[in-house]
Each structure stands twice: as structure tokens, then as C-alpha cells.
mmCIF file of C-alpha atoms in Angstrom:
data_model
loop_
_atom_site.group_PDB
_atom_site.id
_atom_site.type_symbol
_atom_site.label_atom_id
_atom_site.label_comp_id
_atom_site.label_asym_id
_atom_site.label_seq_id
_atom_site.Cartn_x
_atom_site.Cartn_y
_atom_site.Cartn_z
ATOM 1 C CA UNK A 30 -7.940 -15.856 12.715
ATOM 2 C CA UNK A 31 -6.192 -19.114 13.177
ATOM 3 C CA UNK A 32 -4.342 -19.231 16.491
ATOM 4 C CA UNK A 33 -1.226 -20.679 14.709
ATOM 5 C CA UNK A 34 -1.115 -17.832 12.475
ATOM 6 C CA UNK A 35 -1.876 -15.261 15.306
ATOM 7 C CA UNK A 36 0.933 -16.930 17.367
ATOM 8 C CA UNK A 37 3.432 -16.409 14.417
ATOM 9 C CA UNK A 38 2.427 -12.680 13.898
ATOM 10 C CA UNK A 39 2.760 -12.071 17.670
ATOM 11 C CA UNK A 40 6.132 -13.449 17.609
ATOM 12 C CA UNK A 41 7.282 -11.150 14.903
ATOM 13 C CA UNK A 42 5.091 -7.967 15.751
ATOM 14 C CA UNK A 43 4.593 -8.404 19.431
ATOM 15 C CA UNK A 44 1.302 -9.508 20.989
ATOM 16 C CA UNK A 45 0.085 -5.767 21.346
ATOM 17 C CA UNK A 46 0.398 -4.987 17.644
ATOM 18 C CA UNK A 47 -0.970 -8.210 16.437
ATOM 19 C CA UNK A 48 -4.011 -8.279 18.708
ATOM 20 C CA UNK A 49 -4.728 -4.561 18.464
ATOM 21 C CA UNK A 50 -4.784 -4.596 14.663
ATOM 22 C CA UNK A 51 -7.334 -7.362 14.768
ATOM 23 C CA UNK A 52 -9.540 -5.729 17.529
ATOM 24 C CA UNK A 53 -9.537 -2.512 15.368
ATOM 25 C CA UNK A 54 -10.659 -4.312 12.336
ATOM 26 C CA UNK A 55 -13.407 -5.721 14.193
ATOM 27 C CA UNK A 56 -14.434 -2.448 15.659
ATOM 28 C CA UNK A 57 -14.199 -0.890 12.127
ATOM 29 C CA UNK A 58 -16.450 -3.448 10.638
ATOM 30 C CA UNK A 59 -19.019 -2.786 13.209
ATOM 31 C CA UNK A 60 -18.661 1.012 12.630
ATOM 32 C CA UNK A 61 -19.279 0.303 8.872
ATOM 33 C CA UNK A 62 -22.539 -1.532 9.736
ATOM 34 C CA UNK A 63 -23.717 1.154 11.983
ATOM 35 C CA UNK A 64 -22.906 -0.065 15.367
ATOM 36 C CA UNK A 65 -21.334 2.940 16.703
ATOM 37 C CA UNK A 66 -19.110 5.561 15.091
ATOM 38 C CA UNK A 67 -15.858 6.460 16.598
ATOM 39 C CA UNK A 68 -14.352 7.909 13.360
ATOM 40 C CA UNK A 69 -15.660 8.512 9.977
ATOM 41 C CA UNK A 70 -14.234 7.943 6.463
ATOM 42 C CA UNK A 71 -16.691 8.555 3.598
ATOM 43 C CA UNK A 72 -15.173 6.019 1.535
ATOM 44 C CA UNK A 73 -16.218 3.391 4.007
ATOM 45 C CA UNK A 74 -19.870 4.557 3.921
ATOM 46 C CA UNK A 75 -21.097 2.022 1.320
ATOM 47 C CA UNK A 76 -24.691 3.699 0.669
ATOM 48 C CA UNK A 77 -22.767 6.603 -0.811
ATOM 49 C CA UNK A 78 -21.176 4.553 -3.570
ATOM 50 C CA UNK A 79 -24.572 3.821 -5.258
ATOM 51 C CA UNK A 80 -25.658 7.445 -5.019
ATOM 52 C CA UNK A 81 -22.325 8.594 -6.769
ATOM 53 C CA UNK A 82 -22.683 5.797 -9.337
ATOM 54 C CA UNK A 83 -26.162 6.666 -10.162
ATOM 55 C CA UNK A 84 -25.279 10.442 -10.418
ATOM 56 C CA UNK A 85 -22.378 9.729 -12.643
ATOM 57 C CA UNK A 86 -24.486 7.620 -14.896
ATOM 58 C CA UNK A 87 -27.109 10.275 -15.271
ATOM 59 C CA UNK A 88 -24.516 12.912 -16.125
ATOM 60 C CA UNK A 89 -22.902 10.578 -18.728
ATOM 61 C CA UNK A 90 -19.475 10.585 -16.948
ATOM 62 C CA UNK A 91 -19.769 6.981 -15.420
ATOM 63 C CA UNK A 92 -18.265 5.062 -18.408
ATOM 64 C CA UNK A 93 -15.565 7.844 -19.012
ATOM 65 C CA UNK A 94 -14.562 7.356 -15.543
ATOM 66 C CA UNK A 95 -14.398 3.638 -16.064
ATOM 67 C CA UNK A 96 -12.231 4.088 -19.064
ATOM 68 C CA UNK A 97 -9.912 6.433 -17.264
ATOM 69 C CA UNK A 98 -9.299 3.694 -14.439
ATOM 70 C CA UNK A 99 -8.293 1.163 -17.173
ATOM 71 C CA UNK A 100 -5.867 3.563 -18.822
ATOM 72 C CA UNK A 101 -3.018 2.669 -16.696
ATOM 73 C CA UNK A 102 0.314 4.514 -17.510
ATOM 74 C CA UNK A 103 3.727 4.058 -16.380
ATOM 75 C CA UNK A 104 5.216 7.198 -14.850
ATOM 76 C CA UNK A 105 9.013 7.592 -14.418
ATOM 77 C CA UNK A 106 10.315 9.801 -11.582
ATOM 78 C CA UNK A 107 14.034 10.359 -11.195
ATOM 79 C CA UNK A 108 15.152 11.274 -7.779
ATOM 80 C CA UNK A 109 18.754 12.505 -6.941
ATOM 81 C CA UNK A 110 20.365 11.963 -3.416
ATOM 82 C CA UNK A 111 23.956 13.064 -2.536
ATOM 83 C CA UNK A 112 23.727 10.328 0.306
ATOM 84 C CA UNK A 113 23.060 7.488 -1.907
ATOM 85 C CA UNK A 114 25.846 4.976 -2.114
ATOM 86 C CA UNK A 115 27.744 4.863 -5.483
ATOM 87 C CA UNK A 116 26.797 1.257 -6.339
ATOM 88 C CA UNK A 117 23.073 2.165 -6.062
ATOM 89 C CA UNK A 118 23.310 4.870 -8.774
ATOM 90 C CA UNK A 119 20.550 4.046 -11.246
ATOM 91 C CA UNK A 120 18.876 1.777 -8.966
ATOM 92 C CA UNK A 121 15.282 1.380 -10.333
ATOM 93 C CA UNK A 122 12.146 0.667 -8.168
ATOM 94 C CA UNK A 123 8.829 -0.316 -9.480
ATOM 95 C CA UNK A 124 6.188 1.000 -7.160
ATOM 96 C CA UNK A 125 2.750 -0.290 -7.305
ATOM 97 C CA UNK A 126 -0.102 0.822 -5.177
ATOM 98 C CA UNK A 127 -4.062 0.724 -4.562
ATOM 99 C CA UNK A 128 -4.363 -2.099 -7.095
ATOM 100 C CA UNK A 129 -7.865 -3.021 -5.747
ATOM 101 C CA UNK A 130 -7.326 -6.207 -7.627
ATOM 102 C CA UNK A 131 -10.868 -7.440 -7.230
ATOM 103 C CA UNK A 132 -12.848 -4.401 -8.701
ATOM 104 C CA UNK A 133 -11.764 -3.999 -12.341
ATOM 105 C CA UNK A 134 -10.705 -7.009 -14.419
ATOM 106 C CA UNK A 135 -9.754 -4.737 -17.375
ATOM 107 C CA UNK A 136 -7.380 -2.740 -15.257
ATOM 108 C CA UNK A 137 -5.870 -5.893 -13.911
ATOM 109 C CA UNK A 138 -5.268 -7.120 -17.397
ATOM 110 C CA UNK A 139 -3.604 -3.935 -18.469
ATOM 111 C CA UNK A 140 -1.393 -3.964 -15.377
ATOM 112 C CA UNK A 141 -0.262 -7.400 -15.852
ATOM 113 C CA UNK A 142 0.752 -6.369 -19.513
ATOM 114 C CA UNK A 143 2.756 -3.647 -18.285
ATOM 115 C CA UNK A 144 4.703 -4.919 -15.667
ATOM 116 C CA UNK A 145 5.791 -8.034 -17.541
ATOM 117 C CA UNK A 146 8.347 -6.289 -19.776
ATOM 118 C CA UNK A 147 9.719 -3.725 -17.322
ATOM 119 C CA UNK A 148 13.122 -3.694 -15.985
ATOM 120 C CA UNK A 149 13.737 -2.838 -12.459
ATOM 121 C CA UNK A 150 15.870 -3.824 -9.375
ATOM 122 C CA UNK A 151 13.256 -3.849 -6.679
ATOM 123 C CA UNK A 152 9.432 -3.916 -6.513
ATOM 124 C CA UNK A 153 7.306 -2.366 -3.739
ATOM 125 C CA UNK A 154 3.723 -2.538 -3.088
ATOM 126 C CA UNK A 155 2.136 0.160 -0.828
ATOM 127 C CA UNK A 156 -1.137 -1.336 0.114
ATOM 128 C CA UNK A 157 -4.932 -1.606 -0.634
ATOM 129 C CA UNK A 158 -4.853 -4.797 -2.408
ATOM 130 C CA UNK A 159 -8.624 -5.377 -2.164
ATOM 131 C CA UNK A 160 -11.610 -3.270 -2.968
ATOM 132 C CA UNK A 161 -13.732 -3.404 -0.003
ATOM 133 C CA UNK A 162 -12.234 -3.199 3.259
ATOM 134 C CA UNK A 163 -14.119 -6.029 5.138
ATOM 135 C CA UNK A 164 -15.389 -9.633 4.629
ATOM 136 C CA UNK A 165 -13.786 -12.430 2.613
ATOM 137 C CA UNK A 166 -10.271 -11.708 1.038
ATOM 138 C CA UNK A 167 -9.652 -14.955 -0.986
ATOM 139 C CA UNK A 168 -10.505 -13.228 -4.158
ATOM 140 C CA UNK A 169 -7.953 -10.569 -3.361
ATOM 141 C CA UNK A 170 -5.240 -13.034 -2.735
ATOM 142 C CA UNK A 171 -6.081 -14.722 -5.906
ATOM 143 C CA UNK A 172 -5.965 -11.318 -7.723
ATOM 144 C CA UNK A 173 -2.677 -10.322 -6.288
ATOM 145 C CA UNK A 174 -1.135 -13.653 -6.967
ATOM 146 C CA UNK A 175 -1.909 -13.097 -10.825
ATOM 147 C CA UNK A 176 -0.096 -9.795 -10.718
ATOM 148 C CA UNK A 177 2.797 -11.403 -8.585
ATOM 149 C CA UNK A 178 3.379 -13.953 -11.117
ATOM 150 C CA UNK A 179 4.740 -11.287 -13.419
ATOM 151 C CA UNK A 180 6.908 -9.391 -10.955
ATOM 152 C CA UNK A 181 10.538 -9.929 -10.602
ATOM 153 C CA UNK A 182 12.168 -10.457 -7.112
ATOM 154 C CA UNK A 183 12.545 -9.075 -4.655
ATOM 155 C CA UNK A 184 9.185 -7.755 -3.800
ATOM 156 C CA UNK A 185 8.239 -5.900 -0.603
ATOM 157 C CA UNK A 186 4.965 -4.498 0.517
ATOM 158 C CA UNK A 187 2.914 -2.932 3.361
ATOM 159 C CA UNK A 188 -0.842 -3.000 4.372
ATOM 160 C CA UNK A 189 -3.345 -0.276 3.426
ATOM 161 C CA UNK A 190 -6.560 0.820 5.044
ATOM 162 C CA UNK A 191 -8.429 -1.690 2.962
ATOM 163 C CA UNK A 192 -6.417 -4.679 4.062
ATOM 164 C CA UNK A 193 -6.641 -7.144 6.790
ATOM 165 C CA UNK A 194 -3.681 -8.329 8.809
ATOM 166 C CA UNK A 195 -5.104 -11.802 8.106
ATOM 167 C CA UNK A 196 -3.809 -11.503 4.434
ATOM 168 C CA UNK A 197 -0.293 -11.415 5.620
ATOM 169 C CA UNK A 198 0.476 -15.065 5.489
ATOM 170 C CA UNK A 199 -1.132 -15.473 2.008
ATOM 171 C CA UNK A 200 0.632 -12.514 0.662
ATOM 172 C CA UNK A 201 3.999 -13.683 2.055
ATOM 173 C CA UNK A 202 3.405 -17.204 0.622
ATOM 174 C CA UNK A 203 3.538 -15.971 -2.761
ATOM 175 C CA UNK A 204 6.846 -14.248 -2.173
ATOM 176 C CA UNK A 205 5.898 -10.563 -1.102
ATOM 177 C CA UNK A 206 7.730 -9.687 2.033
ATOM 178 C CA UNK A 207 5.316 -7.584 4.134
ATOM 179 C CA UNK A 208 6.945 -5.052 6.334
ATOM 180 C CA UNK A 209 4.886 -4.260 9.512
ATOM 181 C CA UNK A 210 6.747 -1.616 11.222
ATOM 182 C CA UNK A 211 10.098 -3.550 10.155
ATOM 183 C CA UNK A 212 13.149 -2.909 7.899
ATOM 184 C CA UNK A 213 15.178 -4.912 5.635
ATOM 185 C CA UNK A 214 18.805 -4.428 4.172
ATOM 186 C CA UNK A 215 19.162 -4.215 0.468
ATOM 187 C CA UNK A 216 22.651 -4.869 -0.753
ATOM 188 C CA UNK A 217 24.758 -4.248 -3.749
ATOM 189 C CA UNK A 218 28.338 -5.457 -3.700
ATOM 190 C CA UNK A 219 29.837 -4.176 -0.382
ATOM 191 C CA UNK A 220 27.223 -1.357 -0.034
ATOM 192 C CA UNK A 221 23.860 -1.264 1.192
ATOM 193 C CA UNK A 222 20.582 0.813 1.783
ATOM 194 C CA UNK A 223 17.732 0.099 4.111
ATOM 195 C CA UNK A 224 14.080 -0.466 3.249
ATOM 196 C CA UNK A 225 11.365 0.018 6.019
ATOM 197 C CA UNK A 226 7.651 -0.249 5.963
ATOM 198 C CA UNK A 227 4.940 0.562 8.487
ATOM 199 C CA UNK A 228 1.532 -0.678 9.064
ATOM 200 C CA UNK A 229 -1.468 1.558 7.986
ATOM 201 C CA UNK A 230 -1.406 4.985 9.631
ATOM 202 C CA UNK A 231 -4.753 6.188 8.055
ATOM 203 C CA UNK A 232 -7.430 4.177 9.368
ATOM 204 C CA UNK A 233 -5.969 1.651 11.707
ATOM 205 C CA UNK A 234 -3.516 3.910 13.273
ATOM 206 C CA UNK A 235 -1.181 0.747 13.507
ATOM 207 C CA UNK A 236 1.960 2.616 12.370
ATOM 208 C CA UNK A 237 5.230 2.657 14.514
ATOM 209 C CA UNK A 238 7.799 4.674 12.517
ATOM 210 C CA UNK A 239 10.249 4.578 15.621
ATOM 211 C CA UNK A 240 10.218 0.646 15.492
ATOM 212 C CA UNK A 241 10.509 0.684 11.727
ATOM 213 C CA UNK A 242 13.572 2.605 11.875
ATOM 214 C CA UNK A 243 15.101 0.779 14.982
ATOM 215 C CA UNK A 244 17.699 -1.494 13.231
ATOM 216 C CA UNK A 245 18.701 1.253 10.580
ATOM 217 C CA UNK A 246 22.019 2.831 11.653
ATOM 218 C CA UNK A 247 22.276 6.489 11.917
ATOM 219 C CA UNK A 248 23.426 8.165 8.528
ATOM 220 C CA UNK A 249 22.521 5.240 6.501
ATOM 221 C CA UNK A 250 20.429 5.757 3.424
ATOM 222 C CA UNK A 251 16.861 4.543 3.989
ATOM 223 C CA UNK A 252 13.633 4.463 2.331
ATOM 224 C CA UNK A 253 10.061 4.101 4.069
ATOM 225 C CA UNK A 254 7.028 2.446 2.634
ATOM 226 C CA UNK A 255 3.806 3.692 3.828
ATOM 227 C CA UNK A 256 0.173 3.348 2.560
ATOM 228 C CA UNK A 257 -0.572 7.087 3.251
ATOM 229 C CA UNK A 258 1.885 9.827 2.793
ATOM 230 C CA UNK A 259 0.176 11.880 5.719
ATOM 231 C CA UNK A 260 3.134 10.632 8.074
ATOM 232 C CA UNK A 261 5.725 12.505 5.971
ATOM 233 C CA UNK A 262 6.743 14.846 8.646
ATOM 234 C CA UNK A 263 7.333 12.044 11.304
ATOM 235 C CA UNK A 264 9.203 10.185 8.454
ATOM 236 C CA UNK A 265 11.552 12.948 7.862
ATOM 237 C CA UNK A 266 12.103 13.421 11.454
ATOM 238 C CA UNK A 267 13.069 9.808 11.743
ATOM 239 C CA UNK A 268 15.791 10.413 9.130
ATOM 240 C CA UNK A 269 14.376 8.635 6.241
ATOM 241 C CA UNK A 270 15.558 9.710 2.760
ATOM 242 C CA UNK A 271 12.710 8.905 0.593
ATOM 243 C CA UNK A 272 9.014 8.057 1.515
ATOM 244 C CA UNK A 273 6.993 5.950 -1.151
ATOM 245 C CA UNK A 274 3.231 6.078 -0.612
ATOM 246 C CA UNK A 275 -0.149 5.570 -2.238
ATOM 247 C CA UNK A 276 -3.616 5.967 -1.098
ATOM 248 C CA UNK A 277 -4.509 9.343 -2.684
ATOM 249 C CA UNK A 278 -4.678 7.603 -6.117
ATOM 250 C CA UNK A 279 -2.568 10.169 -7.773
ATOM 251 C CA UNK A 280 -4.963 12.878 -6.392
ATOM 252 C CA UNK A 281 -8.086 11.115 -6.114
ATOM 253 C CA UNK A 282 -9.884 13.338 -8.514
ATOM 254 C CA UNK A 283 -8.351 15.383 -11.081
ATOM 255 C CA UNK A 284 -9.699 18.462 -12.794
ATOM 256 C CA UNK A 285 -9.356 18.716 -16.511
ATOM 257 C CA UNK A 286 -5.640 18.873 -17.404
ATOM 258 C CA UNK A 287 -5.052 16.091 -14.893
ATOM 259 C CA UNK A 288 -4.796 18.750 -11.944
ATOM 260 C CA UNK A 289 -5.466 16.908 -8.760
ATOM 261 C CA UNK A 290 -7.838 18.399 -6.094
ATOM 262 C CA UNK A 291 -6.345 16.591 -3.164
ATOM 263 C CA UNK A 292 -2.595 15.311 -2.892
ATOM 264 C CA UNK A 293 -2.811 14.205 0.919
ATOM 265 C CA UNK A 294 -4.863 11.885 2.729
ATOM 266 C CA UNK A 295 -8.356 13.140 4.104
#
């Protein structure tokens, strides 16, 4: 990583977080290529991808699965909180996650078509911008920029387990405010809510909920962005009113009738 960029990240995150994140990325890449296994996530074992792909082709399910990934739908969730400030009644958040922008061009085109006409007050992105979790990321930044061009301000985001911290300057240069164990104030009139975001808790274990909540006054309405939902207990204990997450892709794999098999991270 460029030393100037690293210095800026250290000033914002602290030298420990920034350097630990980079070190973990290096170790993780070595693990994936077989140079020692301290932890194992099957999605990072690339030989299994070909096995699964070929098996699906033999069963005739591969192209059906491809069509499913391209059938992006908008789902509206209405949530009610008695603690929500009155001026935020009806506040609408567009939540996008796990775009993996460099994997499926048709899905990206569909996403761009959908978001261009949507009305919302705030957009949040909860990580996994790229497909693979190592190697060059320029194509990922280009793909995110295409989507970002159709999103309305303001846009906030966090990193996922596929994302390198080296992407942060590029993402922020296109107007995405990345929250790395940090928080921001969202103001409407004379009232406000707080938006916090943590670094990836699933693979990199770089999350710090306590730090993310540090600047949020007790009792204030707050939302936490996390790539993975597995931190929901600590998030609740920290006083967050709402957790917005991705990672599970809506359940990863669903049975007929859209019944998800897995809802939490594994």
C-alpha cells in the first residue's frame, strides 16, 4: 500500500487497526494459496467453485441459478421505533449489499436500472463490493463507480470479508463515506439520528463496536452498519436500535418457495 495512503488511514483509524487489517489480508492470501491454515471458510477455497459449477451444469441447474442471480427485486421493509425522532418519520434508506460488481454484468445492469428511479433519503452499502477476495481491485472500483453514478447523496458504506482496506481511498473518492468503526450524525431540522459502521467481523475480525458507538450520546437513536449479522448481540448490548447487514445473500441458498436454509453467517 502507498505509504501516504497508509499514513492517512492510520491517522483516522489508529496505527494498530490500519496495520493489523493489512497484515491479516496478507496472511489470509497466504492461507488461501495453501501456506498455512489458521481458519477456514469454504467460500475462499477456490477449487470447490469449479466442482460446484460443474455439478450444477450436469444437473441442469446452473443456468437457472444464473437467471436467479440476475432477477434482482426491490424489497420494502417498514420498521417502527418509538424512539425515532418525529422529523425522521417516513425516513427511507436504500440498502445495497454484496454487489460483487465484477461477477455478473447482467445483474449490474439490472441493479443500475432499478436504483436510478428510486426515492430515498439515505443510501447504505454493507460490503462485499468485489467477487474474489484477493488480487487486483481496480475492476471492482470501476464497477462500483458505475453504480455510484446512479445513487443519490448521501451514501455511506462498510467493508465486507471480500474487500481490502486498500479500496477505501478509491471508494471515498467517488463519494462513498466508508465507516471503519466510526459514526456520523444524520440531521433533519433540529433533530438527528446516528449512523455507525464497523469493519468486517466475519473473516478479518477487525470490528470494534465500542469504538463505533463512542461518539453516540446515550439514548440517541442509532443505526449500525455491519457486513455480517453475526454481531447482533453485541450491537444490541451497545444500544443500537437497528442493525443493517448483508453477507448471507438473503439466506445464501433457498429451498423451493424462497425458504432460506441459513440466515446467519457460517
